[in-house]
mmCIF file of C-alpha atoms in Angstrom:
data_model
loop_
_atom_site.group_PDB
_atom_site.id
_atom_site.type_symbol
_atom_site.label_atom_id
_atom_site.label_comp_id
_atom_site.label_asym_id
_atom_site.label_seq_id
_atom_site.Cartn_x
_atom_site.Cartn_y
_atom_site.Cartn_z
ATOM 1 C CA MET M 19 -44.938 -1.712 18.679
ATOM 2 C CA VAL M 20 -42.827 -1.815 15.501
ATOM 3 C CA GLU M 21 -41.652 1.684 14.573
ATOM 4 C CA ASP M 22 -38.311 2.837 13.148
ATOM 5 C CA ASP M 23 -38.683 6.379 14.497
ATOM 6 C CA ASP M 24 -37.104 5.812 17.919
ATOM 7 C CA ALA M 25 -38.433 9.014 19.485
ATOM 8 C CA LEU M 26 -42.014 8.413 18.337
ATOM 9 C CA ALA M 27 -41.866 4.766 19.434
ATOM 10 C CA GLU M 28 -40.710 5.704 22.948
ATOM 11 C CA VAL M 29 -43.363 8.393 23.362
ATOM 12 C CA VAL M 30 -46.196 6.129 22.198
ATOM 13 C CA ALA M 31 -44.956 3.167 24.225
ATOM 14 C CA GLU M 32 -44.758 5.270 27.384
ATOM 15 C CA GLY M 33 -48.282 6.566 26.793
ATOM 16 C CA LEU M 34 -49.618 3.033 26.348
ATOM 17 C CA ARG M 35 -47.811 1.860 29.482
ATOM 18 C CA ASP M 36 -49.486 4.688 31.378
ATOM 19 C CA GLN M 37 -52.768 3.009 30.343
ATOM 20 C CA GLY M 38 -51.653 -0.269 31.923
ATOM 21 C CA MET M 39 -50.464 -1.996 28.749
ATOM 22 C CA ALA M 40 -47.265 -4.040 28.567
ATOM 23 C CA VAL M 41 -45.389 -2.789 25.512
ATOM 24 C CA ASP M 42 -42.301 -4.170 23.777
ATOM 25 C CA LEU M 43 -40.539 -2.176 21.061
ATOM 26 C CA ALA M 44 -38.859 -3.186 17.813
ATOM 27 C CA HIS M 45 -37.298 -0.660 15.431
ATOM 28 C CA ASP M 46 -36.953 -2.910 12.387
ATOM 29 C CA GLY M 47 -38.837 -5.785 10.795
ATOM 30 C CA LEU M 48 -36.389 -8.584 11.581
ATOM 31 C CA THR M 49 -36.214 -7.712 15.283
ATOM 32 C CA ALA M 50 -40.012 -7.648 15.382
ATOM 33 C CA ALA M 51 -40.228 -11.057 13.704
ATOM 34 C CA ALA M 52 -37.853 -12.499 16.322
ATOM 35 C CA LYS M 53 -39.913 -11.058 19.184
ATOM 36 C CA LEU M 54 -43.107 -12.457 17.666
ATOM 37 C CA ASP M 55 -41.555 -15.923 17.747
ATOM 38 C CA LEU M 56 -40.911 -15.586 21.482
ATOM 39 C CA THR M 57 -43.994 -13.818 22.832
ATOM 40 C CA ALA M 58 -47.744 -14.258 22.286
ATOM 41 C CA TYR M 59 -48.794 -10.637 21.797
ATOM 42 C CA ASP M 60 -52.403 -9.466 21.717
ATOM 43 C CA VAL M 61 -51.865 -6.578 19.298
ATOM 44 C CA VAL M 62 -49.034 -5.457 17.014
ATOM 45 C CA VAL M 63 -48.896 -1.735 16.183
ATOM 46 C CA LEU M 64 -47.028 -1.843 12.898
ATOM 47 C CA ASP M 65 -45.351 0.811 10.768
ATOM 48 C CA ARG M 66 -45.143 -0.071 7.068
ATOM 49 C CA ASP M 67 -41.864 1.479 5.925
ATOM 50 C CA LEU M 68 -39.430 -0.515 8.088
ATOM 51 C CA PRO M 69 -35.747 -1.340 7.598
ATOM 52 C CA SER M 70 -34.442 -4.935 7.187
ATOM 53 C CA LEU M 71 -37.932 -6.371 6.636
ATOM 54 C CA HIS M 72 -40.758 -4.261 5.212
ATOM 55 C CA GLY M 73 -43.883 -3.855 7.311
ATOM 56 C CA ASP M 74 -46.044 -5.265 4.527
ATOM 57 C CA THR M 75 -44.009 -8.486 4.499
ATOM 58 C CA LEU M 76 -44.120 -8.716 8.285
ATOM 59 C CA CYS M 77 -47.891 -8.207 8.233
ATOM 60 C CA GLN M 78 -48.307 -11.097 5.802
ATOM 61 C CA MET M 79 -46.086 -13.302 7.974
ATOM 62 C CA ILE M 80 -48.225 -12.510 11.013
ATOM 63 C CA THR M 81 -51.520 -13.238 9.273
ATOM 64 C CA GLU M 82 -50.254 -16.650 8.167
ATOM 65 C CA ARG M 83 -49.831 -17.799 11.781
ATOM 66 C CA ALA M 84 -52.391 -20.222 13.214
ATOM 67 C CA GLU M 85 -52.617 -18.186 16.425
ATOM 68 C CA ARG M 86 -51.751 -14.613 15.688
ATOM 69 C CA PRO M 87 -51.993 -11.167 17.243
ATOM 70 C CA MET M 88 -54.260 -8.524 15.806
ATOM 71 C CA VAL M 89 -52.468 -5.987 13.592
ATOM 72 C CA LEU M 90 -52.960 -2.227 13.634
ATOM 73 C CA MET M 91 -51.030 -0.454 10.883
ATOM 74 C CA LEU M 92 -49.884 2.954 12.122
ATOM 75 C CA THR M 93 -48.253 4.708 9.206
ATOM 76 C CA ALA M 94 -47.728 7.979 7.364
ATOM 77 C CA ALA M 95 -49.176 6.377 4.209
ATOM 78 C CA SER M 96 -52.615 7.907 4.553
ATOM 79 C CA ALA M 97 -54.153 7.900 1.078
ATOM 80 C CA PRO M 98 -57.323 5.789 0.606
ATOM 81 C CA GLY M 99 -55.388 3.424 -1.646
ATOM 82 C CA ASP M 100 -52.758 2.919 1.067
ATOM 83 C CA ARG M 101 -55.455 2.022 3.579
ATOM 84 C CA VAL M 102 -57.048 -0.457 1.179
ATOM 85 C CA SER M 103 -53.715 -2.111 0.383
ATOM 86 C CA GLY M 104 -52.819 -2.365 4.077
ATOM 87 C CA LEU M 105 -56.116 -4.021 4.963
ATOM 88 C CA THR M 106 -55.772 -6.319 1.949
ATOM 89 C CA LEU M 107 -52.456 -7.541 3.366
ATOM 90 C CA GLY M 108 -54.328 -8.765 6.425
ATOM 91 C CA ALA M 109 -54.109 -5.832 8.828
ATOM 92 C CA ASP M 110 -57.117 -5.676 11.149
ATOM 93 C CA ASP M 111 -57.135 -1.884 11.439
ATOM 94 C CA TYR M 112 -55.351 1.103 9.893
ATOM 95 C CA LEU M 113 -54.553 4.467 11.462
ATOM 96 C CA ALA M 114 -52.698 7.233 9.619
ATOM 97 C CA LYS M 115 -50.097 9.557 11.136
ATOM 98 C CA PRO M 116 -50.481 12.100 12.585
ATOM 99 C CA PHE M 117 -53.038 10.541 14.914
ATOM 100 C CA HIS M 118 -55.024 11.387 18.038
ATOM 101 C CA PHE M 119 -53.557 9.385 20.931
ATOM 102 C CA PRO M 120 -56.876 8.595 22.694
ATOM 103 C CA GLU M 121 -58.110 7.134 19.396
ATOM 104 C CA LEU M 122 -55.049 4.883 19.192
ATOM 105 C CA ILE M 123 -55.743 3.589 22.708
ATOM 106 C CA LEU M 124 -59.374 2.810 21.891
ATOM 107 C CA ARG M 125 -58.445 1.069 18.646
ATOM 108 C CA ILE M 126 -55.875 -1.132 20.406
ATOM 109 C CA GLN M 127 -58.396 -2.051 23.104
ATOM 110 C CA ALA M 128 -61.023 -2.826 20.470
ATOM 111 C CA LEU M 129 -58.619 -5.094 18.579
ATOM 112 C CA ALA M 130 -57.701 -6.971 21.746
ATOM 113 C CA ARG M 131 -61.400 -7.634 22.359
ATOM 114 C CA ARG M 132 -61.818 -8.918 18.789
ATOM 115 C CA LYS M 133 -59.238 -11.674 19.162
ATOM 116 C CA PRO M 134 -60.883 -15.096 18.690
ATOM 117 C CA ASP M 135 -59.994 -16.146 22.242
ATOM 118 C CA ALA M 136 -60.831 -12.797 23.819
ATOM 119 C CA ARG M 137 -63.107 -12.759 26.835
ATOM 120 C CA PRO M 138 -66.066 -10.387 27.344
ATOM 121 C CA ARG M 139 -65.158 -6.712 27.646
ATOM 122 C CA VAL M 140 -66.498 -6.333 31.189
ATOM 123 C CA LEU M 141 -65.223 -8.988 33.605
ATOM 124 C CA HIS M 142 -67.309 -10.325 36.515
ATOM 125 C CA VAL M 143 -65.515 -12.711 38.888
ATOM 126 C CA ALA M 144 -65.782 -13.321 42.656
ATOM 127 C CA GLY M 145 -67.855 -10.190 43.289
ATOM 128 C CA ILE M 146 -65.438 -8.032 41.287
ATOM 129 C CA THR M 147 -66.516 -6.111 38.175
ATOM 130 C CA LEU M 148 -63.761 -4.673 36.017
ATOM 131 C CA ASP M 149 -64.207 -2.574 32.872
ATOM 132 C CA PRO M 150 -60.867 -2.130 31.037
ATOM 133 C CA VAL M 151 -62.214 0.552 28.681
ATOM 134 C CA ARG M 152 -63.708 2.794 31.366
ATOM 135 C CA ARG M 153 -60.826 1.914 33.708
ATOM 136 C CA THR M 154 -63.167 1.071 36.564
ATOM 137 C CA ALA M 155 -63.030 -1.739 39.101
ATOM 138 C CA VAL M 156 -65.703 -2.427 41.709
ATOM 139 C CA ARG M 157 -65.970 -5.055 44.435
ATOM 140 C CA ASP M 158 -69.372 -5.722 45.985
ATOM 141 C CA GLY M 159 -70.561 -2.295 44.862
ATOM 142 C CA LEU M 160 -67.556 -0.368 46.198
ATOM 143 C CA ARG M 161 -65.250 1.429 43.749
ATOM 144 C CA LEU M 162 -61.607 0.354 43.979
ATOM 145 C CA ASP M 163 -58.886 3.016 43.842
ATOM 146 C CA LEU M 164 -56.122 1.146 41.990
ATOM 147 C CA SER M 165 -52.839 2.222 40.455
ATOM 148 C CA VAL M 166 -52.187 1.478 36.786
ATOM 149 C CA LYS M 167 -50.177 -1.671 37.585
ATOM 150 C CA GLU M 168 -52.604 -2.878 40.255
ATOM 151 C CA PHE M 169 -55.467 -2.504 37.791
ATOM 152 C CA ALA M 170 -53.512 -4.388 35.111
ATOM 153 C CA VAL M 171 -52.603 -7.240 37.478
ATOM 154 C CA LEU M 172 -56.232 -7.560 38.550
ATOM 155 C CA GLU M 173 -57.411 -7.614 34.928
ATOM 156 C CA VAL M 174 -54.929 -10.358 33.971
ATOM 157 C CA LEU M 175 -55.877 -12.462 37.009
ATOM 158 C CA LEU M 176 -59.596 -12.054 36.300
ATOM 159 C CA ARG M 177 -59.142 -13.080 32.657
ATOM 160 C CA ALA M 178 -57.222 -16.187 33.725
ATOM 161 C CA SER M 179 -59.646 -17.139 36.510
ATOM 162 C CA PRO M 180 -59.980 -19.762 37.888
ATOM 163 C CA GLY M 181 -56.495 -20.719 36.703
ATOM 164 C CA PHE M 182 -53.210 -19.816 38.364
ATOM 165 C CA LEU M 183 -50.693 -17.407 36.808
ATOM 166 C CA SER M 184 -47.030 -17.529 37.755
ATOM 167 C CA ALA M 185 -45.154 -14.416 38.821
ATOM 168 C CA GLU M 186 -43.177 -14.708 35.569
ATOM 169 C CA THR M 187 -46.379 -14.663 33.501
ATOM 170 C CA LEU M 188 -47.694 -11.631 35.381
ATOM 171 C CA LEU M 189 -44.375 -9.867 34.863
ATOM 172 C CA GLU M 190 -44.539 -10.590 31.124
ATOM 173 C CA GLN M 191 -48.170 -9.551 30.651
ATOM 174 C CA VAL M 192 -48.327 -6.482 32.903
ATOM 175 C CA TRP M 193 -44.834 -5.043 32.608
ATOM 176 C CA ASP M 194 -42.618 -5.464 29.520
ATOM 177 C CA GLU M 195 -39.454 -7.142 28.302
ATOM 178 C CA ASN M 196 -37.274 -4.675 30.223
ATOM 179 C CA ALA M 197 -38.724 -5.637 33.613
ATOM 180 C CA ASP M 198 -36.218 -7.251 35.987
ATOM 181 C CA SER M 199 -37.383 -10.800 36.680
ATOM 182 C CA PHE M 200 -35.178 -10.953 39.789
ATOM 183 C CA THR M 201 -37.008 -8.191 41.651
ATOM 184 C CA ASN M 202 -40.017 -8.576 43.957
ATOM 185 C CA THR M 203 -42.116 -6.223 41.820
ATOM 186 C CA VAL M 204 -44.939 -8.745 41.329
ATOM 187 C CA THR M 205 -45.044 -9.729 45.005
ATOM 188 C CA VAL M 206 -45.210 -6.089 46.136
ATOM 189 C CA THR M 207 -47.910 -5.163 43.590
ATOM 190 C CA VAL M 208 -50.049 -8.214 44.433
ATOM 191 C CA GLY M 209 -49.681 -7.388 48.143
ATOM 192 C CA ARG M 210 -50.960 -3.843 47.604
ATOM 193 C CA LEU M 211 -53.793 -5.148 45.446
ATOM 194 C CA ARG M 212 -54.806 -7.649 48.157
ATOM 195 C CA ARG M 213 -55.062 -4.877 50.712
ATOM 196 C CA LYS M 214 -57.169 -2.698 48.440
ATOM 197 C CA LEU M 215 -59.526 -5.572 47.575
ATOM 198 C CA GLY M 216 -60.228 -6.021 51.285
ATOM 199 C CA ASP M 217 -61.940 -8.914 53.050
ATOM 200 C CA PRO M 218 -62.769 -11.650 52.506
ATOM 201 C CA PRO M 219 -59.545 -12.153 50.509
ATOM 202 C CA VAL M 220 -59.887 -13.258 46.890
ATOM 203 C CA ILE M 221 -56.286 -13.658 45.681
ATOM 204 C CA ALA M 222 -54.976 -17.146 46.409
ATOM 205 C CA THR M 223 -51.272 -17.983 46.374
ATOM 206 C CA ALA M 224 -49.844 -21.450 45.768
ATOM 207 C CA ARG M 225 -46.136 -21.688 46.507
ATOM 208 C CA GLY M 226 -44.212 -22.538 43.357
ATOM 209 C CA VAL M 227 -47.346 -22.149 41.204
ATOM 210 C CA GLY M 228 -48.515 -18.553 41.350
ATOM 211 C CA TYR M 229 -51.638 -16.493 41.973
ATOM 212 C CA ARG M 230 -55.298 -16.769 41.107
ATOM 213 C CA ILE M 231 -58.660 -15.181 41.846
ATOM 214 C CA ALA M 232 -60.682 -17.531 44.034
ATOM 215 C CA SER M 233 -63.723 -17.515 46.261
ATOM 216 C CA SER M 234 -63.197 -17.281 50.013
ATOM 217 C CA THR M 235 -63.926 -21.028 50.176
ATOM 218 C CA GLY M 236 -61.171 -21.679 47.632
ATOM 219 C CA LEU M 237 -58.779 -19.567 49.680
ATOM 220 C CA ARG M 238 -59.455 -21.572 52.808
ATOM 221 C CA ARG M 239 -58.720 -24.713 50.833
ATOM 222 C CA HIS M 240 -55.286 -23.329 49.855
ATOM 223 C CA ALA M 241 -54.527 -21.747 53.211
ATOM 224 C CA GLY M 242 -51.718 -24.182 53.898
ATOM 225 C CA GLU M 243 -49.931 -23.583 50.627
#
């Protein structure tokens, strides 16, 4: 999220994190550009009137990338002409302030699904069905009672299946840039998720590689790792 109003940025970011999203903040255009060079974001929530580098310029820079995030302009410029000019710059969606927070959440989720490499909205892997919009997860017909972070870890693993994801990648995608990479946060969260998913186990661990969703047969194959 790129927003020069620090208080608004913190409130919105916290609300999005409560929905299981990993959110990084930038309060000016140049800081945002630097973060975009380091991290492959799914969606950028972008204010237009930014210091150091205007939001319009940053939007154009983003749209010129070969692999780029989707852009949602979130701005006080709410006249029809402002919306047209923002979309003309390459923004994928436009929401005026003040806004209704549930609408912002739905728009961000919709943009993430529209990415060229996005997977289907509802995920079905290894007997697990997960719907990120309705915030539901079911295994073999039984509803799973997951915390926000457990749900987010499961979603990321399902989207990557059958590939492995390292603990560092999970930390980056589920938490945010302020997460401490030296803690056992990922290990603890994956352990709780394993217990809630029940038997037969579906999360495989390969030492030095990471975690993945696998069939029970695949887990037996990796049992020694």
